[in-house]
Amino acid sequence: MSTALPTHVAIVMDGNGRWARARGLPRAAGHRQGAEALRRCIVGAGELGIRYLTLFGFSSENWNRPFGEVQDLMGLLRHYLRSEIADLHGKGARLRVIGDRTRFDPDIVALIDNAEELTRGNDLLNLTLAISYGARDEIVAAARALAADAAAGRIDPKSIDAHAFQARLFTADLPDPDVFIRTSGEKRLSNFLLWQSAYAELVFVDKYWPDFGKADLEDAVREFNRRERRFGAVG
Ligand code: FPP
């Protein structure tokens, strides 16, 4: 049995709305508590020594939510980028944001660019927020980029392999996730890191995201250690 710490933990932060509804609160209150859980989780990951943490904050499909809820989530993102980046930088964390930026307001794009630029040299914790992200779109974009390179004669189609493909993904410079956690009892991948999670251990947690904390992250690490990873080979 492995006793290693996972290098990369990916999390689908699900259940903010149900957390709020269970308390008779508006969905926005659930998202606010979700942002608190995000903070706790980042601190917890740092304390545990997890080097890569990637969180699904907003999917390409989430743009279809009611306008007010999208505005609430964008407001939280704006607030997060303004208030947390100095602290993250001080802790030696590098922030990356993956997803389709063309749909963000320009001020959010600028905040993301600044945060990524400021923290580019850090490596203690690599924090990646997937926002306006969809894995199928990411995979299609990679295929399109490779096709364009092939059509222009820059690469030989025969040279296209898994390595060339992953180098075109948003996550080109990240290791694959070892553990994929989803909260709220739902057992789906929901278009998150589909290519990258080929060999990730899936851990489903019944708690809603706003109740998730460091102890739950530790439980997931223990669960990871109970699994035997064979990567398709014989154990
Ligand atoms: C899923 O819960 C959660 C989201 C769609 C948003 C996640 C956002 C945060 C954790 C807040 C911090 C955000 C940013 C952008 C920094 P849900 O609303 O789908 O819950 P439900 O399935 O119970 O309705």
PDB file of C-alpha atoms and ligand atoms in Angstrom:
ATOM      1  CA  MET A   1       0.000   0.000   0.000  1.00  0.00           C
ATOM      2  CA  SER A   2       1.276   3.442  -0.897  1.00  0.00           C
ATOM      3  CA  THR A   3       1.815   5.904   1.939  1.00  0.00           C
ATOM      4  CA  ALA A   4       2.624   8.808  -0.337  1.00  0.00           C
ATOM      5  CA  LEU A   5       0.944  12.161  -0.276  1.00  0.00           C
ATOM      6  CA  PRO A   6      -0.910  12.799  -3.524  1.00  0.00           C
ATOM      7  CA  THR A   7       0.984  15.352  -5.593  1.00  0.00           C
ATOM      8  CA  HIS A   8      -2.127  16.767  -7.203  1.00  0.00           C
ATOM      9  CA  VAL A   9      -5.636  16.938  -5.748  1.00  0.00           C
ATOM     10  CA  ALA A  10      -8.541  18.103  -7.930  1.00  0.00           C
ATOM     11  CA  ILE A  11     -11.890  19.030  -6.400  1.00  0.00           C
ATOM     12  CA  VAL A  12     -15.389  19.631  -7.741  1.00  0.00           C
ATOM     13  CA  MET A  13     -16.798  22.018  -5.128  1.00  0.00           C
ATOM     14  CA  ASP A  14     -20.435  20.981  -5.262  1.00  0.00           C
ATOM     15  CA  GLY A  15     -23.446  21.615  -3.047  1.00  0.00           C
ATOM     16  CA  ASN A  16     -23.394  25.324  -2.210  1.00  0.00           C
ATOM     17  CA  GLY A  17     -27.022  25.716  -3.303  1.00  0.00           C
ATOM     18  CA  ARG A  18     -28.253  22.708  -1.336  1.00  0.00           C
ATOM     19  CA  TRP A  19     -26.268  23.825   1.721  1.00  0.00           C
ATOM     20  CA  ALA A  20     -28.115  27.160   1.580  1.00  0.00           C
ATOM     21  CA  ARG A  21     -31.522  25.640   0.890  1.00  0.00           C
ATOM     22  CA  ALA A  22     -31.177  23.298   3.875  1.00  0.00           C
ATOM     23  CA  ARG A  23     -30.844  26.437   6.010  1.00  0.00           C
ATOM     24  CA  GLY A  24     -33.563  28.463   4.334  1.00  0.00           C
ATOM     25  CA  LEU A  25     -30.909  30.848   2.955  1.00  0.00           C
ATOM     26  CA  PRO A  26     -30.496  32.298  -0.551  1.00  0.00           C
ATOM     27  CA  ARG A  27     -28.107  30.452  -2.887  1.00  0.00           C
ATOM     28  CA  ALA A  28     -25.718  33.429  -2.696  1.00  0.00           C
ATOM     29  CA  ALA A  29     -25.198  32.658   1.005  1.00  0.00           C
ATOM     30  CA  GLY A  30     -24.141  29.141   0.013  1.00  0.00           C
ATOM     31  CA  HIS A  31     -21.619  30.503  -2.468  1.00  0.00           C
ATOM     32  CA  ARG A  32     -20.231  32.888   0.171  1.00  0.00           C
ATOM     33  CA  GLN A  33     -19.719  29.970   2.556  1.00  0.00           C
ATOM     34  CA  GLY A  34     -18.281  28.057  -0.386  1.00  0.00           C
ATOM     35  CA  ALA A  35     -15.663  30.779  -0.776  1.00  0.00           C
ATOM     36  CA  GLU A  36     -14.807  30.383   2.943  1.00  0.00           C
ATOM     37  CA  ALA A  37     -14.430  26.635   2.434  1.00  0.00           C
ATOM     38  CA  LEU A  38     -12.143  27.354  -0.508  1.00  0.00           C
ATOM     39  CA  ARG A  39      -9.926  29.471   1.747  1.00  0.00           C
ATOM     40  CA  ARG A  40      -9.837  26.765   4.449  1.00  0.00           C
ATOM     41  CA  CYS A  41      -9.069  24.107   1.900  1.00  0.00           C
ATOM     42  CA  ILE A  42      -6.145  26.042   0.429  1.00  0.00           C
ATOM     43  CA  VAL A  43      -4.651  26.593   3.884  1.00  0.00           C
ATOM     44  CA  GLY A  44      -5.246  22.912   4.722  1.00  0.00           C
ATOM     45  CA  ALA A  45      -3.623  21.733   1.496  1.00  0.00           C
ATOM     46  CA  GLY A  46      -0.597  23.929   2.227  1.00  0.00           C
ATOM     47  CA  GLU A  47      -0.313  22.533   5.760  1.00  0.00           C
ATOM     48  CA  LEU A  48      -0.567  18.958   4.516  1.00  0.00           C
ATOM     49  CA  GLY A  49       2.125  19.615   1.919  1.00  0.00           C
ATOM     50  CA  ILE A  50      -0.042  19.026  -1.153  1.00  0.00           C
ATOM     51  CA  ARG A  51       1.806  20.700  -4.031  1.00  0.00           C
ATOM     52  CA  TYR A  52      -0.982  20.979  -6.619  1.00  0.00           C
ATOM     53  CA  LEU A  53      -4.599  21.817  -5.891  1.00  0.00           C
ATOM     54  CA  THR A  54      -7.081  22.379  -8.711  1.00  0.00           C
ATOM     55  CA  LEU A  55     -10.637  23.467  -7.985  1.00  0.00           C
ATOM     56  CA  PHE A  56     -13.698  23.652 -10.209  1.00  0.00           C
ATOM     57  CA  GLY A  57     -15.331  26.987  -9.404  1.00  0.00           C
ATOM     58  CA  PHE A  58     -17.502  27.654 -12.440  1.00  0.00           C
ATOM     59  CA  SER A  59     -18.224  25.497 -15.468  1.00  0.00           C
ATOM     60  CA  SER A  60     -18.867  26.602 -19.061  1.00  0.00           C
ATOM     61  CA  GLU A  61     -22.452  25.444 -18.453  1.00  0.00           C
ATOM     62  CA  ASN A  62     -22.788  27.588 -15.318  1.00  0.00           C
ATOM     63  CA  TRP A  63     -23.124  30.670 -17.580  1.00  0.00           C
ATOM     64  CA  ASN A  64     -26.682  29.375 -18.153  1.00  0.00           C
ATOM     65  CA  ARG A  65     -27.639  29.988 -14.505  1.00  0.00           C
ATOM     66  CA  PRO A  66     -29.916  32.933 -13.715  1.00  0.00           C
ATOM     67  CA  PHE A  67     -28.172  36.261 -14.376  1.00  0.00           C
ATOM     68  CA  GLY A  68     -28.233  37.240 -10.693  1.00  0.00           C
ATOM     69  CA  GLU A  69     -26.470  34.051  -9.613  1.00  0.00           C
ATOM     70  CA  VAL A  70     -23.808  34.443 -12.305  1.00  0.00           C
ATOM     71  CA  GLN A  71     -23.300  38.016 -11.092  1.00  0.00           C
ATOM     72  CA  ASP A  72     -22.977  36.777  -7.486  1.00  0.00           C
ATOM     73  CA  LEU A  73     -20.355  34.225  -8.496  1.00  0.00           C
ATOM     74  CA  MET A  74     -18.420  36.739 -10.607  1.00  0.00           C
ATOM     75  CA  GLY A  75     -18.583  39.161  -7.671  1.00  0.00           C
ATOM     76  CA  LEU A  76     -17.091  36.492  -5.395  1.00  0.00           C
ATOM     77  CA  LEU A  77     -14.355  35.794  -7.932  1.00  0.00           C
ATOM     78  CA  ARG A  78     -13.566  39.512  -8.205  1.00  0.00           C
ATOM     79  CA  HIS A  79     -13.483  39.839  -4.422  1.00  0.00           C
ATOM     80  CA  TYR A  80     -11.343  36.721  -4.121  1.00  0.00           C
ATOM     81  CA  LEU A  81      -8.806  37.950  -6.663  1.00  0.00           C
ATOM     82  CA  ARG A  82      -8.588  41.360  -4.970  1.00  0.00           C
ATOM     83  CA  SER A  83      -8.417  40.221  -1.354  1.00  0.00           C
ATOM     84  CA  GLU A  84      -6.536  36.913  -1.348  1.00  0.00           C
ATOM     85  CA  ILE A  85      -3.736  37.224  -3.864  1.00  0.00           C
ATOM     86  CA  ALA A  86      -1.263  39.124  -1.679  1.00  0.00           C
ATOM     87  CA  ASP A  87      -1.725  36.500   1.022  1.00  0.00           C
ATOM     88  CA  LEU A  88      -1.346  33.613  -1.434  1.00  0.00           C
ATOM     89  CA  HIS A  89       1.787  35.233  -2.829  1.00  0.00           C
ATOM     90  CA  GLY A  90       3.156  35.666   0.707  1.00  0.00           C
ATOM     91  CA  LYS A  91       2.618  31.973   1.303  1.00  0.00           C
ATOM     92  CA  GLY A  92       4.557  31.061  -1.843  1.00  0.00           C
ATOM     93  CA  ALA A  93       1.513  29.944  -3.807  1.00  0.00           C
ATOM     94  CA  ARG A  94       1.229  30.225  -7.574  1.00  0.00           C
ATOM     95  CA  LEU A  95      -2.218  30.915  -8.991  1.00  0.00           C
ATOM     96  CA  ARG A  96      -3.361  29.749 -12.407  1.00  0.00           C
ATOM     97  CA  VAL A  97      -6.834  30.206 -13.821  1.00  0.00           C
ATOM     98  CA  ILE A  98      -7.957  27.797 -16.536  1.00  0.00           C
ATOM     99  CA  GLY A  99     -11.019  28.146 -18.746  1.00  0.00           C
ATOM    100  CA  ASP A 100     -12.503  30.372 -21.417  1.00  0.00           C
ATOM    101  CA  ARG A 101     -11.571  33.944 -20.459  1.00  0.00           C
ATOM    102  CA  THR A 102     -13.362  35.553 -23.383  1.00  0.00           C
ATOM    103  CA  ARG A 103     -16.618  35.549 -21.439  1.00  0.00           C
ATOM    104  CA  PHE A 104     -15.292  37.417 -18.372  1.00  0.00           C
ATOM    105  CA  ASP A 105     -15.667  41.146 -17.824  1.00  0.00           C
ATOM    106  CA  PRO A 106     -12.379  42.886 -18.774  1.00  0.00           C
ATOM    107  CA  ASP A 107     -11.613  43.891 -15.179  1.00  0.00           C
ATOM    108  CA  ILE A 108     -11.737  40.227 -14.129  1.00  0.00           C
ATOM    109  CA  VAL A 109      -9.377  39.274 -16.961  1.00  0.00           C
ATOM    110  CA  ALA A 110      -6.983  41.994 -15.767  1.00  0.00           C
ATOM    111  CA  LEU A 111      -7.187  40.761 -12.153  1.00  0.00           C
ATOM    112  CA  ILE A 112      -6.451  37.200 -13.296  1.00  0.00           C
ATOM    113  CA  ASP A 113      -3.520  38.328 -15.473  1.00  0.00           C
ATOM    114  CA  ASN A 114      -2.054  40.354 -12.597  1.00  0.00           C
ATOM    115  CA  ALA A 115      -2.467  37.523 -10.091  1.00  0.00           C
ATOM    116  CA  GLU A 116      -0.842  35.008 -12.424  1.00  0.00           C
ATOM    117  CA  GLU A 117       2.014  37.389 -13.207  1.00  0.00           C
ATOM    118  CA  LEU A 118       2.626  38.250  -9.538  1.00  0.00           C
ATOM    119  CA  THR A 119       2.734  34.615  -8.414  1.00  0.00           C
ATOM    120  CA  ARG A 120       4.467  33.133 -11.463  1.00  0.00           C
ATOM    121  CA  GLY A 121       7.741  32.488  -9.614  1.00  0.00           C
ATOM    122  CA  ASN A 122       6.136  30.607  -6.692  1.00  0.00           C
ATOM    123  CA  ASP A 123       6.060  26.845  -6.370  1.00  0.00           C
ATOM    124  CA  LEU A 124       5.172  25.875  -2.778  1.00  0.00           C
ATOM    125  CA  LEU A 125       1.509  25.377  -3.647  1.00  0.00           C
ATOM    126  CA  ASN A 126       0.210  25.450  -7.207  1.00  0.00           C
ATOM    127  CA  LEU A 127      -3.375  26.572  -6.971  1.00  0.00           C
ATOM    128  CA  THR A 128      -5.437  26.324 -10.135  1.00  0.00           C
ATOM    129  CA  LEU A 129      -8.981  27.649 -10.355  1.00  0.00           C
ATOM    130  CA  ALA A 130     -11.069  26.261 -13.197  1.00  0.00           C
ATOM    131  CA  ILE A 131     -13.508  29.010 -14.063  1.00  0.00           C
ATOM    132  CA  SER A 132     -15.640  29.136 -17.203  1.00  0.00           C
ATOM    133  CA  TYR A 133     -14.044  25.745 -17.779  1.00  0.00           C
ATOM    134  CA  GLY A 134     -15.271  22.690 -19.662  1.00  0.00           C
ATOM    135  CA  ALA A 135     -13.068  19.686 -20.378  1.00  0.00           C
ATOM    136  CA  ARG A 136     -14.637  18.858 -23.736  1.00  0.00           C
ATOM    137  CA  ASP A 137     -14.024  22.408 -24.958  1.00  0.00           C
ATOM    138  CA  GLU A 138     -10.435  22.148 -23.701  1.00  0.00           C
ATOM    139  CA  ILE A 139      -9.903  18.854 -25.574  1.00  0.00           C
ATOM    140  CA  VAL A 140     -11.508  20.185 -28.759  1.00  0.00           C
ATOM    141  CA  ALA A 141      -9.306  23.310 -28.608  1.00  0.00           C
ATOM    142  CA  ALA A 142      -6.199  21.109 -28.256  1.00  0.00           C
ATOM    143  CA  ALA A 143      -7.274  19.031 -31.262  1.00  0.00           C
ATOM    144  CA  ARG A 144      -7.938  22.199 -33.255  1.00  0.00           C
ATOM    145  CA  ALA A 145      -4.505  23.632 -32.404  1.00  0.00           C
ATOM    146  CA  LEU A 146      -2.773  20.424 -33.454  1.00  0.00           C
ATOM    147  CA  ALA A 147      -4.823  20.274 -36.666  1.00  0.00           C
ATOM    148  CA  ALA A 148      -3.893  23.880 -37.458  1.00  0.00           C
ATOM    149  CA  ASP A 149      -0.192  23.125 -36.884  1.00  0.00           C
ATOM    150  CA  ALA A 150      -0.435  20.046 -39.096  1.00  0.00           C
ATOM    151  CA  ALA A 151      -2.315  21.899 -41.841  1.00  0.00           C
ATOM    152  CA  ALA A 152       0.328  24.651 -41.810  1.00  0.00           C
ATOM    153  CA  GLY A 153       3.091  22.053 -42.057  1.00  0.00           C
ATOM    154  CA  ARG A 154       4.527  22.955 -38.645  1.00  0.00           C
ATOM    155  CA  ILE A 155       4.113  19.404 -37.357  1.00  0.00           C
ATOM    156  CA  ASP A 156       3.844  15.978 -38.908  1.00  0.00           C
ATOM    157  CA  PRO A 157       0.457  14.384 -38.056  1.00  0.00           C
ATOM    158  CA  LYS A 158       2.341  11.166 -37.303  1.00  0.00           C
ATOM    159  CA  SER A 159       4.129  12.980 -34.474  1.00  0.00           C
ATOM    160  CA  ILE A 160       0.845  13.594 -32.610  1.00  0.00           C
ATOM    161  CA  ASP A 161       0.802  11.449 -29.496  1.00  0.00           C
ATOM    162  CA  ALA A 162      -0.603  11.726 -25.973  1.00  0.00           C
ATOM    163  CA  HIS A 163       2.326  13.887 -24.915  1.00  0.00           C
ATOM    164  CA  ALA A 164       1.823  16.358 -27.797  1.00  0.00           C
ATOM    165  CA  PHE A 165      -1.868  16.426 -26.992  1.00  0.00           C
ATOM    166  CA  GLN A 166      -1.515  17.128 -23.287  1.00  0.00           C
ATOM    167  CA  ALA A 167       0.964  19.886 -24.072  1.00  0.00           C
ATOM    168  CA  ARG A 168      -1.937  21.773 -25.748  1.00  0.00           C
ATOM    169  CA  LEU A 169      -4.256  21.570 -22.748  1.00  0.00           C
ATOM    170  CA  PHE A 170      -4.692  24.407 -20.242  1.00  0.00           C
ATOM    171  CA  THR A 171      -2.945  22.123 -17.764  1.00  0.00           C
ATOM    172  CA  ALA A 172       0.138  21.563 -19.935  1.00  0.00           C
ATOM    173  CA  ASP A 173       2.556  22.300 -17.093  1.00  0.00           C
ATOM    174  CA  LEU A 174       0.638  20.500 -14.325  1.00  0.00           C
ATOM    175  CA  PRO A 175       0.978  16.845 -13.343  1.00  0.00           C
ATOM    176  CA  ASP A 176      -2.157  14.721 -13.720  1.00  0.00           C
ATOM    177  CA  PRO A 177      -4.414  14.656 -10.635  1.00  0.00           C
ATOM    178  CA  ASP A 178      -3.822  11.712  -8.302  1.00  0.00           C
ATOM    179  CA  VAL A 179      -7.069  12.262  -6.442  1.00  0.00           C
ATOM    180  CA  PHE A 180     -10.337  13.645  -7.805  1.00  0.00           C
ATOM    181  CA  ILE A 181     -12.758  14.671  -5.060  1.00  0.00           C
ATOM    182  CA  ARG A 182     -16.379  15.639  -5.513  1.00  0.00           C
ATOM    183  CA  THR A 183     -18.502  16.850  -2.628  1.00  0.00           C
ATOM    184  CA  SER A 184     -22.275  16.793  -2.077  1.00  0.00           C
ATOM    185  CA  GLY A 185     -22.832  13.077  -2.718  1.00  0.00           C
ATOM    186  CA  GLU A 186     -23.049  13.422  -6.517  1.00  0.00           C
ATOM    187  CA  LYS A 187     -20.983  10.803  -8.314  1.00  0.00           C
ATOM    188  CA  ARG A 188     -20.203  12.446 -11.637  1.00  0.00           C
ATOM    189  CA  LEU A 189     -17.165  14.012 -13.317  1.00  0.00           C
ATOM    190  CA  SER A 190     -19.272  16.822 -14.860  1.00  0.00           C
ATOM    191  CA  ASN A 191     -16.815  17.700 -17.621  1.00  0.00           C
ATOM    192  CA  PHE A 192     -13.914  18.433 -15.233  1.00  0.00           C
ATOM    193  CA  LEU A 193     -10.340  17.419 -16.212  1.00  0.00           C
ATOM    194  CA  LEU A 194     -11.558  14.471 -18.301  1.00  0.00           C
ATOM    195  CA  TRP A 195      -8.253  13.847 -20.058  1.00  0.00           C
ATOM    196  CA  GLN A 196      -6.097  14.556 -17.015  1.00  0.00           C
ATOM    197  CA  SER A 197      -8.049  12.318 -14.617  1.00  0.00           C
ATOM    198  CA  ALA A 198      -7.571   9.112 -16.620  1.00  0.00           C
ATOM    199  CA  TYR A 199      -5.868   7.441 -13.643  1.00  0.00           C
ATOM    200  CA  ALA A 200      -7.068   9.622 -10.773  1.00  0.00           C
ATOM    201  CA  GLU A 201      -8.559   7.944  -7.727  1.00  0.00           C
ATOM    202  CA  LEU A 202     -12.142   9.137  -7.405  1.00  0.00           C
ATOM    203  CA  VAL A 203     -13.297  10.112  -3.919  1.00  0.00           C
ATOM    204  CA  PHE A 204     -16.919  11.088  -3.388  1.00  0.00           C
ATOM    205  CA  VAL A 205     -17.759  12.929  -0.186  1.00  0.00           C
ATOM    206  CA  ASP A 206     -21.336  13.296   1.047  1.00  0.00           C
ATOM    207  CA  LYS A 207     -20.828  16.718   2.669  1.00  0.00           C
ATOM    208  CA  TYR A 208     -21.863  19.872   0.855  1.00  0.00           C
ATOM    209  CA  TRP A 209     -18.866  21.991  -0.195  1.00  0.00           C
ATOM    210  CA  PRO A 210     -19.379  24.763   2.430  1.00  0.00           C
ATOM    211  CA  ASP A 211     -18.886  22.111   5.171  1.00  0.00           C
ATOM    212  CA  PHE A 212     -15.690  20.716   3.623  1.00  0.00           C
ATOM    213  CA  GLY A 213     -12.465  21.342   5.556  1.00  0.00           C
ATOM    214  CA  LYS A 214      -8.920  20.205   6.208  1.00  0.00           C
ATOM    215  CA  ALA A 215     -10.097  17.047   8.038  1.00  0.00           C
ATOM    216  CA  ASP A 216     -12.024  16.001   4.927  1.00  0.00           C
ATOM    217  CA  LEU A 217      -8.946  16.594   2.787  1.00  0.00           C
ATOM    218  CA  GLU A 218      -6.978  14.396   5.204  1.00  0.00           C
ATOM    219  CA  ASP A 219      -9.675  11.701   4.921  1.00  0.00           C
ATOM    220  CA  ALA A 220      -9.353  11.829   1.136  1.00  0.00           C
ATOM    221  CA  VAL A 221      -5.560  11.442   1.426  1.00  0.00           C
ATOM    222  CA  ARG A 222      -6.088   8.403   3.707  1.00  0.00           C
ATOM    223  CA  GLU A 223      -8.545   6.956   1.193  1.00  0.00           C
ATOM    224  CA  PHE A 224      -6.000   7.530  -1.585  1.00  0.00           C
ATOM    225  CA  ASN A 225      -3.471   5.582   0.466  1.00  0.00           C
ATOM    226  CA  ARG A 226      -5.852   2.641   0.795  1.00  0.00           C
ATOM    227  CA  ARG A 227      -6.155   2.357  -2.990  1.00  0.00           C
ATOM    228  CA  GLU A 228      -3.744   0.295  -5.018  1.00  0.00           C
ATOM    229  CA  ARG A 229      -2.840   2.208  -8.154  1.00  0.00           C
ATOM    230  CA  ARG A 230      -1.906  -0.067 -11.020  1.00  0.00           C
ATOM    231  CA  PHE A 231      -2.125   2.280 -14.027  1.00  0.00           C
ATOM    232  CA  GLY A 232      -3.426  -0.611 -16.086  1.00  0.00           C
ATOM    233  CA  ALA A 233      -0.645  -2.989 -15.089  1.00  0.00           C
ATOM    234  CA  VAL A 234      -0.824  -6.018 -12.801  1.00  0.00           C
ATOM    235  CA  GLY A 235      -0.661  -5.219  -9.064  1.00  0.00           C
TER     236      GLY A 235
HETATM  237  C1  FPP B   1     -21.511  24.246  -6.893  1.00  0.00           C
HETATM  238  O1  FPP B   1     -22.600  24.353  -6.059  1.00  0.00           O
HETATM  239  C2  FPP B   1     -20.670  25.412  -6.747  1.00  0.00           C
HETATM  240  C3  FPP B   1     -20.512  26.354  -7.704  1.00  0.00           C
HETATM  241  C4  FPP B   1     -21.167  26.315  -9.024  1.00  0.00           C
HETATM  242  C5  FPP B   1     -19.654  27.507  -7.433  1.00  0.00           C
HETATM  243  C6  FPP B   1     -18.430  27.263  -6.618  1.00  0.00           C
HETATM  244  C7  FPP B   1     -18.075  28.533  -6.009  1.00  0.00           C
HETATM  245  C8  FPP B   1     -17.444  28.691  -4.835  1.00  0.00           C
HETATM  246  C9  FPP B   1     -16.914  27.572  -4.044  1.00  0.00           C
HETATM  247  C10 FPP B   1     -17.275  30.042  -4.297  1.00  0.00           C
HETATM  248  C11 FPP B   1     -15.955  30.612  -4.623  1.00  0.00           C
HETATM  249  C12 FPP B   1     -15.988  30.975  -6.016  1.00  0.00           C
HETATM  250  C13 FPP B   1     -15.041  31.534  -6.709  1.00  0.00           C
HETATM  251  C14 FPP B   1     -15.371  31.746  -8.137  1.00  0.00           C
HETATM  252  C15 FPP B   1     -13.714  31.975  -6.176  1.00  0.00           C
HETATM  253  P1  FPP B   1     -24.044  24.471  -6.704  1.00  0.00           P
HETATM  254  O2  FPP B   1     -24.412  25.902  -6.758  1.00  0.00           O
HETATM  255  O3  FPP B   1     -24.075  23.735  -7.997  1.00  0.00           O
HETATM  256  O4  FPP B   1     -24.856  23.734  -5.597  1.00  0.00           O
HETATM  257  P2  FPP B   1     -26.155  22.831  -5.780  1.00  0.00           P
HETATM  258  O5  FPP B   1     -25.759  21.705  -6.712  1.00  0.00           O
HETATM  259  O6  FPP B   1     -26.407  22.358  -4.391  1.00  0.00           O
HETATM  260  O7  FPP B   1     -27.217  23.737  -6.315  1.00  0.00           O
END
